[in-house]
XYZ file of C-alpha atoms in Angstrom:
146
model
C -16.444 -14.866 20.315
C -14.171 -13.071 17.903
C -12.136 -10.232 19.247
C -11.239 -7.083 17.247
C -7.762 -6.713 15.767
C -5.522 -4.260 17.575
C -5.282 -2.483 14.216
C -8.316 -0.735 12.727
C -8.639 0.973 9.358
C -10.244 4.278 10.161
C -10.590 5.505 6.567
C -9.247 4.852 3.090
C -9.890 6.108 -0.400
C -8.381 6.297 -3.797
C -6.655 9.483 -4.785
C -5.925 8.155 -8.241
C -7.300 5.208 -10.247
C -6.249 4.933 -13.852
C -6.447 1.751 -15.882
C -5.718 1.577 -19.611
C -6.274 -1.524 -21.751
C -3.362 -2.137 -24.069
C -4.289 -3.131 -27.604
C -2.513 -6.379 -28.318
C -1.768 -6.941 -24.650
C -1.247 -10.557 -23.572
C -1.309 -12.530 -20.327
C 2.114 -13.921 -21.238
C 3.787 -10.510 -21.240
C 6.080 -9.587 -18.416
C 4.788 -6.891 -16.021
C 6.542 -4.505 -13.700
C 4.913 -3.393 -10.429
C 6.409 -0.316 -8.890
C 5.059 0.509 -5.363
C 5.531 3.914 -3.895
C 5.050 4.087 -0.125
C 4.923 6.834 2.421
C 3.753 6.815 6.011
C 3.959 8.988 9.160
C 2.559 8.985 12.613
C -0.474 11.337 12.810
C 0.691 14.325 14.865
C -2.907 14.942 15.850
C -3.589 11.395 17.184
C -0.707 9.421 18.775
C -2.151 6.037 17.930
C -2.783 6.764 14.268
C -0.703 6.494 11.128
C -1.308 8.112 7.837
C -0.456 5.822 4.880
C -0.049 6.421 1.144
C 0.300 3.571 -1.283
C 0.928 4.121 -4.977
C 1.154 1.315 -7.549
C 2.345 1.603 -11.130
C 1.699 -1.387 -13.295
C 3.375 -1.402 -16.662
C 4.941 -3.657 -19.350
C 8.567 -4.707 -18.900
C 8.976 -4.533 -22.688
C 6.932 -1.949 -24.659
C 6.934 -4.222 -27.671
C 5.232 -6.945 -25.592
C 2.520 -5.087 -23.652
C 0.600 -6.503 -20.651
C -3.185 -6.490 -20.676
C -3.438 -3.216 -18.655
C -1.290 -0.350 -17.632
C -2.353 1.308 -14.430
C -1.565 4.038 -11.928
C -3.259 3.538 -8.630
C -2.939 5.557 -5.411
C -4.650 5.045 -2.103
C -4.673 7.079 1.088
C -5.456 5.505 4.496
C -5.474 6.154 8.140
C -4.963 3.288 10.634
C -5.222 3.189 14.408
C -3.455 0.927 16.841
C -5.256 0.023 20.106
C -3.771 1.811 23.161
C -3.163 -1.473 24.866
C -0.854 -2.769 22.099
C 2.900 -2.873 22.979
C 4.194 0.600 21.953
C 7.556 -0.757 20.563
C 5.569 -2.826 18.048
C 2.797 -0.399 17.142
C 4.548 1.169 14.156
C 5.386 -2.153 12.664
C 1.735 -3.263 13.038
C 0.370 0.044 11.601
C 2.658 0.213 8.634
C 3.075 -3.387 7.563
C -0.522 -4.514 8.166
C -1.954 -1.089 7.300
C -0.257 -1.130 3.823
C -1.463 -4.725 3.424
C -5.042 -3.603 4.044
C -4.694 -0.771 1.505
C -3.211 -3.080 -1.095
C -5.915 -5.620 -0.550
C -8.581 -2.906 -1.204
C -6.553 -1.814 -4.336
C -6.338 -5.439 -5.659
C -10.111 -5.891 -5.176
C -10.975 -2.678 -6.972
C -8.498 -3.369 -9.811
C -10.040 -6.800 -10.409
C -13.580 -5.388 -10.236
C -12.745 -2.591 -12.736
C -10.861 -4.838 -15.194
C -13.761 -7.311 -15.159
C -15.673 -4.688 -16.998
C -12.830 -3.915 -19.435
C -11.881 -5.326 -22.849
C -9.370 -7.942 -21.805
C -11.414 -9.094 -18.800
C -10.559 -9.491 -15.142
C -7.034 -9.389 -13.906
C -5.772 -9.845 -10.348
C -2.674 -8.007 -9.183
C -0.102 -10.279 -7.543
C 0.143 -10.304 -3.807
C 2.907 -8.038 -2.388
C 4.683 -8.090 1.006
C 5.270 -4.993 3.043
C 7.319 -6.757 5.735
C 10.584 -5.088 4.719
C 9.196 -1.474 4.478
C 10.447 -0.434 7.877
C 13.802 -2.227 7.560
C 14.524 -0.428 4.253
C 13.746 2.976 5.698
C 16.777 5.198 6.201
C 17.686 5.126 9.811
C 17.788 8.479 11.652
C 21.052 8.825 13.567
C 20.760 10.265 17.083
C 22.761 13.433 17.524
C 26.209 12.917 19.037
C 26.256 13.345 22.738
C 28.371 16.138 24.163
C 30.790 15.318 26.878
C 29.907 16.638 30.300
């Protein structure tokens, strides 16, 4: 019997989906992928996190365009099972939650481009493992002596 993952995707949807075929675009052109990420614990539900993932896909050199330029944004809410270790809940929610959103983004991008002039393109796989490590750390306030 398969058990459910301790992380569940409660809802997700695109807030922006823009793809533009570049005339003269080639597979050999170098692309730039710029992710924009935000996340926060849902104040209304202690086991949920609200995630936003933006992806900009563009040519590294305008004179050598890639097949498609794109601006994609996805919103999602994930929930961590109450029995999951609390000290690891945020890592599970953010890293795996963003991975779920990006997977859905990759699938939709490939589906849409399959119907476009240059044909189907798959976005490369991204890793979100370092998202929490690169977040600015909040310093606790200095303690006052007794």
